[in-house]
């Protein structure tokens, strides 16, 4: 097999990839760059990285491509680093090795003494020079052997052992380090095959590589089918279609927000002149789904559902907008789950007189849960046991059973399609009714002047529950028309779901995985003295959203204004 010049001029030679538990070594067939194996390339070009050889680094036995050997507790502090991703798949098992890029090393250097006291070895993705005790990874790569390491060096003792930690997004609190097993990592090799991709495809990936969607599903999924992966350091909606044409992209791995960014772009000539045939991901809203297809052509969309730490996965193979999957007796044999009634006020599932959970009926929203069994385990989080226990429900349908709580509210319709409704922490209760923030947000962005919306509940003195508040981003050239938006909300939503407060922003705050940050917004509330953005109040007397200043705010607090 041939090789090519890697970064720093070092020769990279592909070799066979041994996949534990799946059989014998096999060569991955990439077509984009020439070498046989899964290839990654940056767009614009700046790095080529082949993920398939098994190298033996001098003085560091156990360097193997995949799966990661035995310990491999790997924090990756760089947002979208292909080099760091290679290290995540190829780390030795003798200690803790955080692979830093040279530009981030300056932030680590002041704490080197404390890291060394804790026997933490720092690796840097560059040639150096670096202080004593810091390993320059490029030198080791240059001296790496092309011979395969013995199988007993990297073979895990148990496939359910922890392979690596991946931090959760932290949208509703602090991120938690979720344990990911060797088995789960290996199962991700089949992800793209399950959704209809092949070795001939070129996959466009602009997601952070330190989360599961970008790393295990994106990179490892490409390894599994031998496809080419085009990495984009930062997603650009204005450059997306040019990138697709330049790189011959056929598959796009999305987060719903990325598709929304694309449909919000001004129309340009040639938007349908591309080779993109498949988009796969999660979090795509029905309205964006339809707009995406109408504007960019007949692209097959496969919406999926899953969690880094979860034990249930759903796939929507049919292309039905808004569904995350479809249930059936046969599907539940492989990925069992239930949807049970949930009390938003209590923050817990509803239980009957016998203390058991109650399955929802058709069209009823409830909490998605999945049984914890040897076949569908929940490994939990690093840290205290309480962190993991918070996600478990016991005695759900029988004495002694245990279920994983996803924290997601779902609904199953008469055709067995499963639809995401809201996060349990996002849904709030107002005027005795449950309000799903996703439904309110979808209604708001249907207005011609609004580009983005995120909805959350805020506490109002003297009122039970939480009142609805929405942070909005206007379309370019538009202004907020208070009476028109009032009429729009009045037509599409029941009175209890009307947002009582509005907050105009230039852009919505997002996590690195493009999830809306509602916790901070809810904490800031609607106090004009604390919130720097323009605020508006729903005024039922004038039937309009009116500017919320100190006088109106005091009227709300004192109960003089009806909310």
Coordinates of C-alpha atoms in Angstrom, one line a residue:
X1 CA 0.0 0.0 0.0
X2 CA 1.2 3.5 -0.8
X3 CA 1.6 6.4 1.5
X4 CA 1.8 10.2 1.4
X5 CA 3.5 13.1 3.0
X6 CA 1.9 13.9 6.4
X7 CA 2.3 17.1 8.3
X8 CA 5.8 18.2 9.0
X9 CA 7.0 16.2 5.9
X10 CA 6.8 12.8 7.7
X11 CA 5.8 9.8 5.7
X12 CA 2.5 8.2 6.6
X13 CA 2.0 4.6 5.4
X14 CA -1.4 2.9 5.8
X15 CA -1.7 -0.5 7.3
X16 CA -4.5 -2.9 8.3
X17 CA -7.1 -2.0 10.9
X18 CA -8.0 -4.7 13.4
X19 CA -11.5 -4.2 14.8
X20 CA -11.9 -6.0 18.1
X21 CA -15.0 -8.2 18.2
X22 CA -15.9 -7.8 14.5
X23 CA -13.4 -10.1 12.9
X24 CA -10.1 -10.0 11.1
X25 CA -8.0 -7.1 9.8
X26 CA -9.2 -5.3 6.7
X27 CA -8.2 -2.4 4.6
X28 CA -10.4 0.6 4.5
X29 CA -11.0 1.9 1.0
X30 CA -10.9 5.7 0.7
X31 CA -11.2 7.3 -2.7
X32 CA -10.7 11.0 -2.1
X33 CA -7.0 11.2 -1.4
X34 CA -5.7 8.0 -2.9
X35 CA -4.3 5.9 0.0
X36 CA -6.2 2.8 1.1
X37 CA -7.8 3.5 4.4
X38 CA -10.2 6.2 5.8
X39 CA -8.8 9.6 4.9
X40 CA -9.5 13.0 6.6
X41 CA -8.8 16.3 4.9
X42 CA -9.4 19.8 6.0
X43 CA -11.4 22.3 4.0
X44 CA -9.6 24.6 3.1
X45 CA -6.7 22.1 2.8
X46 CA -4.2 22.3 5.6
X47 CA -3.9 18.8 7.1
X48 CA -4.2 15.3 5.8
X49 CA -4.5 12.6 8.4
X50 CA -5.0 8.9 7.7
X51 CA -6.9 7.0 10.4
X52 CA -5.9 3.3 9.9
X53 CA -2.3 2.5 10.5
X54 CA -1.2 1.0 13.8
X55 CA 2.0 2.6 14.9
X56 CA 4.4 1.6 17.7
X57 CA 6.1 4.6 19.2
X58 CA 9.6 4.2 20.6
X59 CA 9.4 3.9 24.4
X60 CA 5.6 4.0 24.4
X61 CA 4.2 0.5 23.7
X62 CA 0.6 0.1 23.1
X63 CA 0.1 2.8 20.5
X64 CA -2.8 1.5 18.5
X65 CA -5.3 3.0 16.1
X66 CA -8.6 1.5 17.2
X67 CA -10.0 0.7 19.7
X68 CA -8.2 2.6 22.3
X69 CA -6.3 0.4 24.6
X70 CA -7.5 -0.3 28.1
X71 CA -7.3 3.0 29.9
X72 CA -7.1 6.0 27.6
X73 CA -8.7 8.7 29.7
X74 CA -8.5 11.4 27.1
X75 CA -9.5 15.1 27.5
X76 CA -9.2 16.8 24.2
X77 CA -9.1 20.6 24.8
X78 CA -9.0 21.7 21.2
X79 CA -12.4 22.4 19.5
X80 CA -12.1 20.8 16.1
X81 CA -8.6 19.4 15.8
X82 CA -7.9 16.6 13.4
X83 CA -4.6 16.0 15.0
X84 CA -6.2 15.8 18.5
X85 CA -8.7 13.4 17.0
X86 CA -6.0 11.1 15.8
X87 CA -4.5 11.1 19.3
X88 CA -7.9 10.3 20.8
X89 CA -8.0 7.1 18.8
X90 CA -4.3 6.3 19.2
X91 CA -3.2 7.0 22.8
X92 CA -0.9 4.7 24.8
X93 CA -2.4 3.1 27.9
X94 CA 0.3 3.9 30.4
X95 CA -1.0 7.2 31.8
X96 CA -3.1 10.2 31.1
X97 CA -2.1 12.1 28.0
X98 CA -4.0 15.3 27.1
X99 CA -2.9 16.1 23.5
X100 CA -2.7 19.9 23.1
X101 CA -2.3 21.9 20.0
X102 CA 0.7 24.3 20.1
X103 CA -1.6 27.3 20.2
X104 CA -3.3 26.0 23.4
X105 CA 0.0 24.9 25.1
X106 CA 0.6 28.5 26.4
X107 CA -2.5 28.2 28.5
X108 CA -1.3 24.9 30.0
X109 CA 2.3 25.9 30.7
X110 CA 1.7 27.8 34.0
X111 CA 0.1 24.7 35.6
X112 CA 2.7 22.2 34.3
X113 CA 4.3 21.6 37.8
X114 CA 0.9 20.6 39.3
X115 CA 0.2 18.3 36.4
X116 CA 3.5 16.6 36.8
X117 CA 2.9 16.2 40.5
X118 CA -0.3 14.2 39.5
X119 CA 1.7 12.1 37.1
X120 CA 0.0 13.6 34.1
X121 CA 2.1 13.6 31.0
X122 CA 1.4 16.4 28.5
X123 CA 1.6 15.7 24.8
X124 CA 1.8 18.5 22.3
X125 CA 0.8 18.2 18.6
X126 CA 4.0 19.8 17.3
X127 CA 7.7 19.5 17.0
X128 CA 8.7 21.8 19.9
X129 CA 10.9 22.6 21.6
X130 CA 9.0 22.3 24.8
X131 CA 9.9 22.4 28.6
X132 CA 11.2 19.2 30.3
X133 CA 8.5 16.6 30.9
X134 CA 6.5 17.6 27.8
X135 CA 6.3 15.2 25.0
X136 CA 6.6 16.5 21.4
X137 CA 4.4 14.2 19.5
X138 CA 5.8 14.9 16.1
X139 CA 9.2 13.4 17.0
X140 CA 7.5 10.2 18.1
X141 CA 5.4 10.0 15.0
X142 CA 8.5 10.5 12.8
X143 CA 10.2 7.5 14.6
X144 CA 7.1 5.4 14.6
X145 CA 7.3 1.8 13.5
X146 CA 5.1 0.5 10.7
X147 CA 4.7 -2.9 12.4
X148 CA 1.5 -3.8 14.1
X149 CA 1.5 -4.1 17.8
X150 CA 0.6 -7.5 19.3
X151 CA -3.1 -8.0 19.9
X152 CA -2.7 -8.6 23.6
X153 CA -1.4 -5.0 24.0
X154 CA -4.6 -3.3 22.9
X155 CA -7.2 -5.9 23.3
X156 CA -9.6 -4.8 26.1
X157 CA -10.3 -7.3 28.9
X158 CA -14.1 -6.5 28.8
X159 CA -15.9 -4.8 25.9
X160 CA -18.0 -2.9 28.5
X161 CA -14.9 -1.4 30.1
X162 CA -14.6 2.4 29.8
X163 CA -12.8 3.3 26.5
X164 CA -13.0 7.0 26.9
X165 CA -14.9 9.9 28.5
X166 CA -16.9 12.3 26.5
X167 CA -18.4 15.4 28.2
X168 CA -22.0 16.2 27.8
X169 CA -23.0 19.5 26.4
X170 CA -24.0 21.1 29.7
X171 CA -27.1 22.8 28.3
X172 CA -29.0 22.4 31.6
X173 CA -26.1 22.5 34.0
X174 CA -22.4 21.7 34.3
X175 CA -21.0 19.2 31.7
X176 CA -20.6 15.7 32.9
X177 CA -17.9 13.2 31.8
X178 CA -19.9 10.3 30.3
X179 CA -18.3 6.9 30.2
X180 CA -18.2 5.4 26.7
X181 CA -17.4 1.7 26.5
X182 CA -15.2 -0.2 23.9
X183 CA -18.4 -1.9 22.6
X184 CA -20.2 1.4 22.1
X185 CA -17.2 2.9 20.3
X186 CA -17.0 -0.1 18.0
X187 CA -20.7 0.0 17.3
X188 CA -20.2 3.5 15.9
X189 CA -18.2 2.0 13.1
X190 CA -21.5 0.9 11.6
X191 CA -23.3 4.2 11.9
X192 CA -22.9 5.4 8.3
X193 CA -23.6 2.0 6.9
X194 CA -26.9 2.0 8.8
X195 CA -28.0 5.3 7.3
X196 CA -27.0 4.3 3.7
X197 CA -23.5 5.7 3.2
X198 CA -20.7 3.7 1.6
X199 CA -16.9 3.9 0.9
X200 CA -17.6 5.9 -2.2
X201 CA -19.1 8.8 -0.2
X202 CA -17.4 12.1 0.9
X203 CA -18.7 13.2 4.3
X204 CA -18.7 16.8 5.3
X205 CA -18.1 17.3 9.1
X206 CA -18.1 20.7 10.8
X207 CA -19.0 19.5 14.4
X208 CA -16.7 19.7 17.4
X209 CA -14.6 16.5 17.6
X210 CA -14.7 16.4 21.4
X211 CA -18.4 15.4 21.4
X212 CA -19.9 12.1 20.2
X213 CA -21.6 13.3 17.1
X214 CA -18.3 14.6 15.6
X215 CA -15.9 12.0 16.9
X216 CA -17.5 8.6 17.3
X217 CA -20.4 9.0 14.8
X218 CA -18.5 11.2 12.4
X219 CA -14.9 10.2 12.3
X220 CA -15.2 6.6 13.6
X221 CA -18.3 6.2 11.3
X222 CA -16.2 7.1 8.3
X223 CA -13.5 4.6 9.4
X224 CA -16.2 2.0 9.5
X225 CA -17.1 2.3 5.9
X226 CA -13.7 3.6 4.6
X227 CA -15.2 6.9 3.4
X228 CA -13.5 10.2 3.0
X229 CA -14.2 12.8 5.7
X230 CA -13.9 16.5 4.9
X231 CA -13.3 18.4 8.1
X232 CA -14.3 22.1 8.4
X233 CA -12.8 23.9 11.4
X234 CA -15.8 26.2 11.7
X235 CA -19.1 25.9 10.0
X236 CA -19.8 28.6 7.5
X237 CA -23.3 28.8 6.0
X238 CA -22.1 31.2 3.2
X239 CA -19.3 28.8 2.2
X240 CA -21.1 25.5 2.6
X241 CA -22.3 24.9 -0.9
X242 CA -19.0 26.1 -2.4
X243 CA -17.2 23.6 -0.1
X244 CA -19.5 20.8 -1.2
X245 CA -18.8 21.5 -4.9
X246 CA -15.1 21.9 -4.4
X247 CA -14.7 18.7 -2.3
X248 CA -17.3 16.5 -4.0
X249 CA -19.3 16.2 -0.8
X250 CA -22.1 13.6 -1.0
X251 CA -23.0 13.3 2.8
X252 CA -23.6 16.0 5.3
X253 CA -23.6 15.3 9.1
X254 CA -25.7 18.0 10.7
X255 CA -27.0 19.4 13.9
X256 CA -30.4 21.0 13.3
X257 CA -29.1 24.5 13.8
X258 CA -26.7 24.1 10.9
X259 CA -29.6 23.4 8.5
X260 CA -31.4 26.4 9.9
X261 CA -28.4 28.6 9.2
X262 CA -28.4 27.4 5.6
X263 CA -32.1 28.2 5.0
X264 CA -31.7 31.6 6.6
X265 CA -29.0 32.5 4.1
X266 CA -29.9 34.9 1.2
X267 CA -30.7 32.9 -1.9
X268 CA -27.8 32.5 -4.3
X269 CA -27.6 31.1 -7.9
X270 CA -26.6 27.4 -8.1
X271 CA -27.8 26.3 -4.7
X272 CA -29.2 23.1 -6.3
X273 CA -26.0 22.5 -8.2
X274 CA -24.3 20.0 -5.9
X275 CA -23.7 16.3 -5.3
X276 CA -25.1 16.2 -1.8
X277 CA -27.5 13.2 -1.6
X278 CA -27.7 12.4 2.1
X279 CA -28.0 14.5 5.3
X280 CA -27.9 12.7 8.6
X281 CA -28.0 14.1 12.1
X282 CA -30.3 15.2 14.9
X283 CA -32.4 18.2 16.0
X284 CA -33.9 19.2 12.7
X285 CA -37.2 21.1 13.2
X286 CA -40.1 20.2 10.8
X287 CA -40.3 23.7 9.4
X288 CA -36.5 23.9 8.7
X289 CA -36.7 20.3 7.3
X290 CA -39.3 21.3 4.7
X291 CA -37.6 24.5 3.8
X292 CA -34.3 22.7 3.4
X293 CA -35.7 20.3 0.8
X294 CA -37.7 22.9 -1.1
X295 CA -34.7 25.1 -1.5
X296 CA -31.8 22.7 -2.0
X297 CA -33.4 19.8 -3.8
X298 CA -34.1 16.1 -3.3
X299 CA -31.7 15.3 -0.5
X300 CA -32.4 12.3 1.6
X301 CA -32.6 13.2 5.3
X302 CA -32.1 10.7 8.0
X303 CA -33.0 12.1 11.4
X304 CA -31.6 10.2 14.4
X305 CA -31.9 10.3 18.2
X306 CA -29.4 9.3 20.8
X307 CA -27.3 10.5 23.8
X308 CA -23.6 10.1 24.6
X309 CA -24.4 8.3 27.8
X310 CA -27.8 6.8 26.7
X311 CA -28.8 3.3 25.9
X312 CA -31.5 4.0 23.3
X313 CA -31.2 5.0 19.7
X314 CA -33.8 5.9 17.1
X315 CA -33.6 6.3 13.3
X316 CA -36.1 8.0 11.0
X317 CA -35.4 6.1 7.8
X318 CA -38.6 7.2 6.0
X319 CA -37.9 11.0 5.7
X320 CA -41.1 11.9 7.6
X321 CA -40.5 15.6 8.8
X322 CA -40.4 16.0 12.5
X323 CA -40.0 12.4 13.5
X324 CA -36.8 11.1 15.2
X325 CA -37.7 7.5 14.6
X326 CA -40.4 4.9 14.2
X327 CA -41.3 2.3 16.7
X328 CA -42.2 -1.4 16.0
X329 CA -42.2 -4.7 17.8
X330 CA -39.1 -5.8 16.0
X331 CA -37.2 -2.5 16.5
X332 CA -37.8 -2.7 20.2
X333 CA -36.2 -6.1 20.4
X334 CA -32.9 -4.4 19.5
X335 CA -33.4 -1.0 21.1
X336 CA -36.1 -1.2 23.7
X337 CA -37.8 1.9 25.1
X338 CA -41.0 3.2 26.7
X339 CA -42.7 6.5 27.0
X340 CA -44.3 7.1 30.4
X341 CA -46.4 9.9 31.8
X342 CA -44.5 12.8 33.3
X343 CA -45.4 15.5 35.9
X344 CA -43.7 18.7 34.9
X345 CA -44.5 20.3 38.2
X346 CA -43.0 17.5 40.3
X347 CA -40.2 16.9 37.8
X348 CA -40.8 13.1 37.9
X349 CA -42.8 10.4 36.2
X350 CA -46.4 9.8 37.2
X351 CA -46.9 6.6 39.2
X352 CA -50.0 4.6 39.9
X353 CA -51.3 3.4 43.3
X354 CA -48.9 0.5 43.1
X355 CA -46.0 2.8 42.6
X356 CA -45.5 1.9 38.9
X357 CA -45.0 4.2 36.0
X358 CA -47.8 4.6 33.4
X359 CA -47.3 4.2 29.7
X360 CA -48.8 7.1 27.6
X361 CA -51.5 6.7 25.0
X362 CA -51.2 7.5 21.3
X363 CA -50.6 11.2 20.8
X364 CA -49.8 11.8 24.4
X365 CA -46.5 13.4 25.4
X366 CA -44.4 11.6 28.0
X367 CA -40.8 10.8 29.2
X368 CA -38.7 8.5 27.1
X369 CA -37.0 5.8 29.2
X370 CA -35.0 2.7 28.3
X371 CA -34.3 -0.5 30.4
X372 CA -30.9 -0.9 31.9
X373 CA -29.8 -4.5 31.2
X374 CA -26.5 -6.3 30.3
X375 CA -27.4 -5.9 26.6
X376 CA -28.4 -2.2 27.0
X377 CA -26.2 -0.9 29.9
X378 CA -25.8 2.5 31.3
X379 CA -22.2 3.2 32.4
X380 CA -22.9 6.5 34.0
X381 CA -20.5 9.4 34.6
X382 CA -17.1 9.9 36.2
X383 CA -17.4 11.4 39.6
X384 CA -19.8 10.7 42.5
X385 CA -22.3 7.9 42.3
X386 CA -25.1 10.5 42.7
X387 CA -24.4 11.9 39.3
X388 CA -25.3 8.6 37.7
X389 CA -28.1 7.8 40.0
X390 CA -30.0 10.9 39.0
X391 CA -30.5 9.4 35.6
X392 CA -32.0 6.1 36.8
X393 CA -35.5 5.1 37.6
X394 CA -36.2 2.0 39.7
X395 CA -39.3 -0.1 40.2
X396 CA -40.7 1.3 36.9
X397 CA -42.9 -1.6 35.8
X398 CA -41.8 -4.3 38.2
X399 CA -39.9 -4.8 41.5
X400 CA -36.2 -4.6 40.9
X401 CA -36.2 -3.2 37.3
X402 CA -34.1 -0.2 36.4
X403 CA -34.6 2.3 33.6
X404 CA -32.5 5.1 32.2
X405 CA -34.3 8.5 32.0
X406 CA -33.3 10.4 28.9
X407 CA -34.8 13.6 30.2
X408 CA -36.6 14.0 26.8
X409 CA -40.3 14.3 26.3
X410 CA -41.6 12.4 23.3
X411 CA -44.9 11.6 21.6
X412 CA -45.8 8.5 19.5
X413 CA -48.5 8.9 16.9
X414 CA -50.9 6.4 15.4
X415 CA -48.4 5.5 12.7
X416 CA -45.8 4.7 15.4
X417 CA -43.6 7.7 14.5
X418 CA -41.8 9.1 17.6
X419 CA -41.5 12.9 17.8
X420 CA -39.4 15.0 20.1
X421 CA -41.4 17.5 22.1
X422 CA -39.1 19.1 24.7
X423 CA -36.5 18.6 27.4
X424 CA -38.0 18.0 30.8
X425 CA -36.0 20.9 32.2
X426 CA -37.3 23.2 29.4
X427 CA -41.0 22.5 29.6
X428 CA -42.7 24.8 32.1
X429 CA -46.1 25.1 33.6
X430 CA -48.2 28.3 33.4
X431 CA -51.9 28.9 34.2
X432 CA -52.2 25.2 35.1
X433 CA -51.0 24.0 31.6
X434 CA -47.7 22.5 30.4
X435 CA -46.0 24.6 27.8
X436 CA -43.5 22.9 25.4
X437 CA -40.8 25.4 24.5
X438 CA -40.2 23.8 21.1
X439 CA -43.8 24.3 19.9
X440 CA -43.8 27.9 21.0
X441 CA -40.4 28.6 19.2
X442 CA -41.7 27.0 16.0
X443 CA -44.8 29.2 16.1
X444 CA -42.7 32.3 16.6
X445 CA -40.2 31.7 13.8
X446 CA -43.1 31.2 11.4
X447 CA -43.5 35.0 11.5
X448 CA -41.8 36.6 8.5
X449 CA -39.8 39.1 10.6
X450 CA -38.2 36.5 13.0
X451 CA -35.1 34.5 12.1
X452 CA -34.4 32.7 15.4
X453 CA -36.2 32.1 18.7
X454 CA -35.5 30.3 21.9
X455 CA -38.3 30.0 24.6
X456 CA -37.9 29.5 28.3
X457 CA -39.9 30.0 31.5
X458 CA -39.2 32.8 34.0
X459 CA -40.5 33.2 37.5
X460 CA -42.8 36.2 38.2
X461 CA -43.4 37.4 41.8
X462 CA -46.9 36.6 43.0
X463 CA -47.6 34.1 40.2
X464 CA -47.4 30.3 40.3
X465 CA -45.4 28.4 37.7
X466 CA -43.3 30.2 35.1
X467 CA -44.3 32.7 32.5
X468 CA -43.1 32.3 28.9
X469 CA -40.3 34.4 27.7
X470 CA -38.6 34.3 24.2
X471 CA -35.2 35.6 23.1
X472 CA -35.6 36.6 19.4
X473 CA -33.3 37.4 16.5
X474 CA -34.9 39.5 13.7
X475 CA -34.3 38.9 10.1
X476 CA -32.0 41.5 8.4
X477 CA -33.8 44.7 7.6
X478 CA -36.8 43.8 9.8
X479 CA -38.1 45.5 13.0
X480 CA -40.3 44.2 15.7
X481 CA -43.9 45.1 15.0
X482 CA -45.6 44.7 18.4
X483 CA -49.3 44.5 17.2
X484 CA -48.5 42.2 14.2
X485 CA -46.5 39.8 16.4
X486 CA -49.3 39.8 19.0
X487 CA -51.8 38.8 16.2
X488 CA -49.5 36.1 15.0
X489 CA -49.1 34.6 18.4
X490 CA -52.8 34.9 19.1
X491 CA -53.6 32.9 15.9
X492 CA -51.1 30.1 16.4
X493 CA -51.0 29.4 20.1
X494 CA -53.4 29.0 23.0
X495 CA -53.4 31.9 25.5
X496 CA -51.4 30.0 28.2
X497 CA -48.6 29.5 25.7
X498 CA -48.3 33.1 24.6
X499 CA -44.8 34.4 25.5
X500 CA -45.4 37.2 28.1
X501 CA -41.9 38.7 27.7
X502 CA -39.6 39.2 24.7
X503 CA -35.9 39.8 24.5
X504 CA -34.3 41.0 21.2
X505 CA -30.7 39.8 20.6
X506 CA -28.3 40.1 17.7
X507 CA -27.6 36.4 18.0
X508 CA -28.6 33.6 20.3
X509 CA -26.0 32.1 22.7
X510 CA -25.1 28.5 21.7
X511 CA -23.0 25.7 23.0
X512 CA -20.2 24.3 20.9
X513 CA -22.7 21.7 19.7
X514 CA -25.1 24.4 18.6
X515 CA -27.6 23.9 21.4
X516 CA -29.4 26.9 22.8
X517 CA -28.3 28.1 26.3
X518 CA -31.5 28.7 28.1
X519 CA -30.4 28.4 31.7
X520 CA -28.5 31.7 31.7
X521 CA -31.3 33.5 29.9
X522 CA -33.9 32.2 32.5
X523 CA -31.6 33.3 35.3
X524 CA -31.3 36.8 33.9
X525 CA -35.1 37.1 33.6
X526 CA -36.8 40.3 32.5
X527 CA -35.3 43.0 34.7
X528 CA -34.4 46.0 32.5
X529 CA -31.6 46.9 34.9
X530 CA -29.9 43.5 34.4
X531 CA -30.7 42.8 30.8
X532 CA -28.8 44.9 28.3
X533 CA -31.1 43.9 25.3
X534 CA -34.4 45.5 24.4
X535 CA -37.3 43.9 26.3
X536 CA -41.0 43.8 25.5
X537 CA -44.1 42.9 27.4
X538 CA -47.3 41.3 26.1
X539 CA -50.1 43.9 26.7
X540 CA -53.5 42.4 26.3
X541 CA -55.2 45.8 26.7
X542 CA -53.5 47.3 23.6
X543 CA -53.1 43.8 21.9
X544 CA -49.5 44.4 21.3
X545 CA -46.0 43.7 22.5
X546 CA -44.8 47.0 24.1
X547 CA -41.4 48.1 25.3
X548 CA -40.7 47.0 28.8
X549 CA -39.1 49.8 30.8
X550 CA -38.5 50.3 34.6
X551 CA -42.1 51.6 35.2
X552 CA -43.8 48.6 33.6
X553 CA -41.3 46.3 35.3
X554 CA -42.2 47.7 38.7
X555 CA -45.9 47.4 37.8
X556 CA -45.4 43.7 37.1
X557 CA -43.5 43.2 40.4
X558 CA -46.2 45.0 42.4
X559 CA -49.0 43.1 40.7
X560 CA -50.6 46.2 39.1
X561 CA -50.1 44.8 35.6
X562 CA -51.9 41.6 34.6
X563 CA -49.6 38.9 33.3

